[in-house]
Amino acid sequence: MRVLVVGGGGREHALCWALHRDAAASSSDLQLFAAPGNPGTAPIGTNLPIAATAVDELVAAVRSHDIDVTIIGPEAPLAAGLADRLRDDSRAVFGPSAPAARLESSKAYAKEVMRRAGVPTAKSATFVGMGPALEYIGGHAEPLVVKASGLAAGKGAVVCRTREEAVKVVRAMLDGSLGEAGKEVLIEEFLAGEELSVLALTDSERVLILPPAQDHKRLGEGDTGPNTGGMGAYCPVSITTDVLLARVRAEIFEPVLREVAAQGTPYEGVLYAGLMILPDGTPSVLEFNARFGDPETQVLLPAILPGFTQHLIAIAQRQWRLLPTQQVLAVERAAVTTVLAARGYPENPEKGVAIRLPDPAELGEDVIVFHAGTYRDNEGRLRTSGGRVLSVTGLGATVSDAARASRGAAERIAFEGKTWRRDIAWRETERAGAA
Ligand code: AMP
Ligand code: GLY
């Protein structure tokens, strides 16, 4: 089977790693391609020098390499209609159509779907002009959360402690600080609670929930500083209960999928619900993503029992009957990933810095290093190419063990300006300490 993974970040390296591992375990013949891939995917597949957003070139590559299954990693090609184009070409694809992917690419649309489906989410209103936005801010309690409706690579949501700050942020977005993505803004009430990333595989009707993970969006230790794409993640999360997941299924995934299908745009692929678990236990939706999370994938795939990627292929080939019948996939072991970012991330990451990456044997069997923003220079030397550089996943019997393995390896990887958090999974390790 010839499989193409679209994208070149840590998530896509993790997908390639899992595809490679599962094929080896089942002695199946896999030919792996990544576009554009990265130095982590190069040893296990063929990197095609095509940007993840170059839809025409990707469609042509799928034809010329006669790819059987394409797995789309990032949101931009989904929003640009890559899945639709490939399906029109009778190719198997893992990823939703562009209209269905609007659950991520338009927060205004996602809110509308949730309103119609009766799904719990923060109260909000949508604006394209400053006047009505000012009026709304004046009439609502602080803090407020301001969000660009469009895709903004993790920079589109700002928690504003004061009304003045909210006014400033709305003005900047409407003035074009985030380009087209911020020309429509949402202003929503602030929700207190604990965040949880719950991802589910779906063919639009059936829902196979993956073990929830927790992401650390803030740049600084103790969850301080600006929001980023994610500085680390862990799985499993002990606040997850069967009751909670049954509610997430019945109150969120099923009604949203029904509503999207009723609009004539059925959703297939993975649906990521970014949740706030409110103090009373209610799961409330902060956002949807139409793809796997990054860095959640770098903990989910190593934590889940091997064989997971067969499910992705079955969904792409529309063979749902091949999927397991359980409601939630099981965890095999705990995983924690620590993101090593470049100096200046997320605003203005430094690039081209040499990286000293010890051999896998030196880092230990309980560590997997996923590449994200790296490249090899003409001498074959590994260098940073921006933003999130590496994602260092540690494994263990418990989250505390996995966190130690991740932190220990992160410590030993060196590059000038390395920016990282030593406290990934702190909520869980505190809970374990208190238990
Ligand atoms: P989003 O892009 O909507 O997921 O927002 C990014 C991050 O901003 C979330 O992961 C939360 O940490 C925070 N956030 C978003 N919406 C809210 C909200 N209504 N209340 C509190 N925090 C929020
Ligand atoms: N880790 C958050 C995201 O993938 O959007």
Coordinates of N, CA, C and O in Angstrom, one line a residue, residues 135-234:
E135 N -20.0 48.1 21.8 CA -21.3 48.0 22.5 C -21.4 46.7 23.3 O -21.7 46.7 24.5
Y136 N -21.0 45.6 22.7 CA -21.1 44.3 23.3 C -20.1 44.2 24.5 O -20.5 43.8 25.6
I137 N -18.9 44.7 24.2 CA -17.9 44.6 25.3 C -18.4 45.5 26.5 O -18.2 45.0 27.6
G138 N -18.9 46.6 26.2 CA -19.4 47.5 27.3 C -20.5 46.8 28.1 O -20.6 47.1 29.3
G139 N -21.3 45.9 27.5 CA -22.4 45.3 28.2 C -22.1 44.0 28.9 O -23.0 43.3 29.3
H140 N -20.8 43.5 28.8 CA -20.5 42.2 29.3 C -19.3 42.3 30.4 O -18.5 43.1 30.4
A141 N -19.4 41.3 31.3 CA -18.4 41.2 32.4 C -17.0 40.8 31.9 O -16.9 40.0 31.0
E142 N -16.0 41.3 32.6 CA -14.6 40.8 32.4 C -14.4 39.5 33.1 O -15.2 39.3 34.1
P143 N -13.5 38.7 32.8 CA -12.7 38.8 31.5 C -13.5 38.3 30.3 O -14.5 37.7 30.4
L144 N -13.0 38.7 29.1 CA -13.6 38.3 27.9 C -12.6 37.6 27.0 O -11.4 37.9 27.1
V145 N -13.0 36.7 26.1 CA -12.1 36.1 25.2 C -12.4 36.6 23.8 O -13.6 36.5 23.4
V146 N -11.4 37.1 23.1 CA -11.6 37.6 21.7 C -10.9 36.6 20.8 O -9.8 36.2 21.0
K147 N -11.6 36.2 19.7 CA -11.1 35.2 18.8 C -11.3 35.6 17.4 O -12.4 36.1 17.0
A148 N -10.3 35.4 16.6 CA -10.4 35.6 15.1 C -11.3 34.4 14.7 O -11.1 33.3 15.1
S149 N -12.2 34.6 13.7 CA -13.0 33.5 13.3 C -12.3 32.6 12.4 O -12.5 31.4 12.4
G150 N -11.3 33.1 11.6 CA -10.6 32.2 10.6 C -9.4 31.5 11.2 O -9.1 31.6 12.4
L151 N -8.6 30.8 10.4 CA -7.5 30.1 10.8 C -6.3 31.0 11.1 O -5.9 31.9 10.3
A152 N -5.7 30.9 12.3 CA -4.7 31.8 12.8 C -3.5 31.1 13.5 O -2.8 31.7 14.2
A153 N -3.4 29.8 13.2 CA -2.2 29.0 13.7 C -2.0 29.2 15.2 O -0.8 29.3 15.6
G154 N -3.0 29.1 15.9 CA -2.9 29.1 17.4 C -2.8 30.5 18.0 O -2.7 30.7 19.2
K155 N -2.8 31.6 17.1 CA -2.6 32.9 17.7 C -3.9 33.7 17.7 O -4.0 34.9 18.0
G156 N -5.0 33.0 17.3 CA -6.3 33.7 17.1 C -7.1 33.9 18.3 O -8.2 34.5 18.2
A157 N -6.7 33.4 19.5 CA -7.6 33.5 20.7 C -6.8 34.3 21.8 O -5.7 33.9 22.1
V158 N -7.4 35.3 22.3 CA -6.8 36.1 23.3 C -7.7 36.3 24.5 O -8.8 36.7 24.4
V159 N -7.2 35.8 25.7 CA -8.0 36.0 26.9 C -7.7 37.4 27.4 O -6.5 37.7 27.7
C160 N -8.7 38.2 27.5 CA -8.5 39.6 27.9 C -9.1 39.9 29.3 O -10.3 39.7 29.5
R161 N -8.2 40.3 30.2 CA -8.6 40.5 31.6 C -9.5 41.7 31.8 O -10.4 41.7 32.6
T162 N -9.3 42.7 30.9 CA -10.1 43.9 31.1 C -10.8 44.2 29.8 O -10.5 43.7 28.7
R163 N -11.9 45.1 29.9 CA -12.6 45.5 28.7 C -11.7 46.3 27.8 O -11.8 46.2 26.6
E164 N -10.8 47.1 28.4 CA -9.9 47.9 27.6 C -9.0 47.0 26.7 O -8.8 47.3 25.5
E165 N -8.5 45.9 27.3 CA -7.7 45.0 26.5 C -8.5 44.4 25.4 O -8.0 44.3 24.2
A166 N -9.7 44.0 25.7 CA -10.6 43.4 24.7 C -10.8 44.4 23.5 O -10.8 44.0 22.4
V167 N -11.0 45.6 23.8 CA -11.2 46.6 22.8 C -10.0 46.7 21.9 O -10.1 46.7 20.7
K168 N -8.8 46.7 22.6 CA -7.6 46.8 21.8 C -7.4 45.6 20.9 O -7.0 45.8 19.7
V169 N -7.7 44.4 21.4 CA -7.5 43.2 20.6 C -8.4 43.1 19.4 O -8.1 42.8 18.3
V170 N -9.7 43.5 19.7 CA -10.7 43.5 18.6 C -10.3 44.4 17.5 O -10.3 44.1 16.3
R171 N -9.9 45.6 18.0 CA -9.5 46.7 17.0 C -8.4 46.2 16.1 O -8.4 46.3 14.9
A172 N -7.3 45.6 16.7 CA -6.2 45.1 16.0 C -6.6 44.0 15.0 O -6.2 44.1 13.8
M173 N -7.5 43.1 15.4 CA -7.9 42.0 14.5 C -8.7 42.6 13.4 O -8.4 42.2 12.2
L174 N -9.7 43.4 13.7 CA -10.5 44.0 12.6 C -9.7 44.8 11.6 O -9.9 44.9 10.4
D175 N -8.6 45.4 12.2 CA -7.7 46.2 11.3 C -6.7 45.4 10.5 O -5.9 45.9 9.7
G176 N -6.8 44.0 10.7 CA -6.0 43.2 9.8 C -4.7 42.6 10.4 O -3.9 42.1 9.6
S177 N -4.6 42.7 11.7 CA -3.3 42.1 12.3 C -3.1 40.6 12.0 O -2.0 40.1 12.0
L178 N -4.2 39.9 11.8 CA -4.1 38.5 11.5 C -4.6 38.2 10.0 O -5.0 37.1 9.7
G179 N -4.6 39.3 9.2 CA -5.0 39.1 7.8 C -6.5 38.9 7.8 O -7.3 39.3 8.7
E180 N -6.9 38.1 6.8 CA -8.4 37.8 6.6 C -9.0 37.1 7.8 O -10.2 37.3 8.1
A181 N -8.2 36.2 8.4 CA -8.7 35.4 9.5 C -9.4 36.2 10.6 O -10.3 35.8 11.3
G182 N -8.9 37.5 10.8 CA -9.4 38.3 11.9 C -10.4 39.3 11.5 O -10.8 40.2 12.3
K183 N -10.9 39.3 10.2 CA -11.8 40.3 9.7 C -13.2 40.1 10.3 O -14.1 40.9 10.2
E184 N -13.4 38.9 10.8 CA -14.6 38.6 11.6 C -14.1 38.1 13.0 O -13.3 37.2 13.0
V185 N -14.6 38.7 14.0 CA -14.2 38.3 15.4 C -15.4 37.7 16.2 O -16.5 38.1 16.0
L186 N -15.0 36.8 17.1 CA -16.0 36.4 18.1 C -15.5 37.0 19.5 O -14.3 37.0 19.8
I187 N -16.5 37.4 20.2 CA -16.2 37.8 21.6 C -17.0 36.9 22.5 O -18.2 36.7 22.3
E188 N -16.3 36.2 23.4 CA -17.1 35.2 24.2 C -16.7 35.3 25.7 O -15.7 35.8 26.1
E189 N -17.7 34.7 26.4 CA -17.5 34.7 27.9 C -16.3 33.8 28.2 O -16.0 32.9 27.6
F190 N -15.6 34.2 29.3 CA -14.5 33.4 29.8 C -15.0 32.2 30.6 O -15.9 32.4 31.5
L191 N -14.5 31.1 30.4 CA -14.9 29.9 31.1 C -13.7 29.4 32.0 O -12.6 29.3 31.5
A192 N -14.0 29.2 33.3 CA -13.0 28.6 34.2 C -13.2 27.1 34.2 O -14.3 26.6 34.1
G193 N -12.1 26.4 34.4 CA -12.2 24.9 34.4 C -10.9 24.3 34.0 O -9.8 25.0 34.0
E194 N -10.9 23.1 33.6 CA -9.7 22.4 33.2 C -9.9 22.0 31.7 O -10.9 21.4 31.3
E195 N -8.9 22.2 30.9 CA -9.0 21.9 29.5 C -8.7 20.5 29.2 O -7.9 19.8 29.9
L196 N -9.4 19.9 28.1 CA -9.1 18.6 27.7 C -9.3 18.5 26.2 O -10.2 19.1 25.6
S197 N -8.4 17.8 25.5 CA -8.5 17.6 24.1 C -9.1 16.2 23.9 O -8.4 15.2 24.2
V198 N -10.3 16.1 23.3 CA -10.9 14.8 23.0 C -11.1 14.7 21.5 O -11.7 15.5 20.9
L199 N -10.4 13.7 21.0 CA -10.5 13.5 19.5 C -11.3 12.2 19.2 O -11.2 11.2 20.0
A200 N -12.0 12.2 18.1 CA -12.8 11.0 17.8 C -12.6 10.8 16.3 O -12.6 11.7 15.5
L201 N -12.5 9.5 15.9 CA -12.5 9.1 14.5 C -14.0 8.9 14.2 O -14.8 8.4 15.0
T202 N -14.4 9.4 13.0 CA -15.8 9.2 12.6 C -15.9 9.1 11.1 O -15.1 9.6 10.3
D203 N -17.0 8.4 10.7 CA -17.4 8.3 9.3 C -18.6 9.2 9.1 O -19.4 9.0 8.2
S204 N -18.9 10.1 10.1 CA -20.0 11.0 10.1 C -21.1 10.4 11.0 O -21.8 11.2 11.6
E205 N -21.3 9.1 11.1 CA -22.3 8.6 11.9 C -21.7 7.9 13.2 O -22.2 8.1 14.3
R206 N -20.7 7.1 13.0 CA -20.1 6.4 14.1 C -19.0 7.2 14.7 O -18.3 7.9 14.0
V207 N -18.8 7.0 16.0 CA -17.8 7.8 16.7 C -16.9 6.9 17.6 O -17.4 6.2 18.5
L208 N -15.6 6.9 17.3 CA -14.6 6.1 18.0 C -13.7 7.1 18.7 O -12.9 7.8 18.1
I209 N -13.9 7.2 20.1 CA -13.2 8.2 20.8 C -11.8 7.7 21.2 O -11.6 6.6 21.6
L210 N -10.8 8.6 21.0 CA -9.4 8.3 21.4 C -9.2 8.8 22.9 O -10.0 9.6 23.4
P211 N -8.3 8.2 23.5 CA -8.1 8.6 24.9 C -7.7 10.1 25.0 O -6.9 10.6 24.2
P212 N -8.4 10.8 25.8 CA -8.2 12.3 25.9 C -6.8 12.6 26.3 O -6.1 11.8 27.0
A213 N -6.3 13.8 25.8 CA -5.0 14.3 26.2 C -5.2 15.7 26.7 O -6.2 16.3 26.5
Q214 N -4.1 16.2 27.4 CA -4.2 17.6 27.8 C -3.0 18.3 27.2 O -1.8 17.8 27.2
D215 N -3.3 19.4 26.6 CA -2.3 20.2 25.9 C -1.9 21.4 26.8 O -2.6 21.8 27.7
H216 N -0.7 21.9 26.6 CA -0.3 23.1 27.3 C -0.1 24.2 26.3 O 1.0 24.3 25.7
K217 N -1.1 25.1 26.2 CA -1.0 26.1 25.1 C -0.1 27.3 25.4 O 0.4 27.9 24.5
R218 N 0.0 27.6 26.7 CA 0.8 28.8 27.1 C 2.3 28.6 26.9 O 2.7 27.5 27.2
L219 N 3.0 29.7 26.6 CA 4.4 29.6 26.3 C 5.2 29.3 27.6 O 6.2 28.5 27.6
G220 N 4.7 29.8 28.8 CA 5.6 29.8 30.0 C 5.1 28.7 31.0 O 4.0 28.3 31.0
E221 N 6.1 28.4 31.9 CA 5.8 27.4 32.9 C 4.7 27.9 33.8 O 4.6 29.1 34.0
G222 N 3.9 27.0 34.4 CA 2.8 27.4 35.2 C 1.6 27.9 34.4 O 0.7 28.6 34.9
D223 N 1.6 27.7 33.1 CA 0.6 28.1 32.1 C 0.5 29.7 32.2 O -0.5 30.2 32.5
T224 N 1.6 30.3 31.9 CA 1.7 31.8 31.8 C 2.2 32.2 30.4 O 2.7 31.4 29.7
G225 N 2.0 33.5 30.1 CA 2.5 34.0 28.8 C 1.5 33.8 27.7 O 0.4 33.3 27.9
P226 N 1.9 34.1 26.5 CA 1.0 34.1 25.3 C 0.6 32.6 24.9 O 1.3 31.7 25.3
N227 N -0.5 32.5 24.3 CA -1.0 31.2 23.7 C 0.0 30.9 22.5 O 0.4 31.7 21.8
T228 N 0.2 29.6 22.4 CA 1.0 29.1 21.3 C 0.3 28.0 20.6 O -0.9 27.7 21.0
G229 N 0.9 27.3 19.6 CA 0.2 26.1 19.0 C 0.2 25.0 20.0 O -0.5 24.0 19.8
G230 N 1.0 25.0 21.1 CA 1.1 23.9 22.1 C 2.5 23.7 22.4 O 3.3 23.4 21.5
M231 N 2.9 23.7 23.7 CA 4.2 23.5 24.2 C 4.5 22.2 24.8 O 5.6 21.8 25.2
G232 N 3.4 21.3 24.8 CA 3.6 20.0 25.3 C 2.2 19.4 25.6 O 1.2 20.1 25.5
A233 N 2.2 18.1 25.8 CA 0.9 17.4 26.0 C 1.2 16.1 26.8 O 2.3 15.6 26.8
Y234 N 0.1 15.5 27.3 CA 0.3 14.2 28.0 C -1.0 13.4 27.8 O -2.1 14.0 27.6

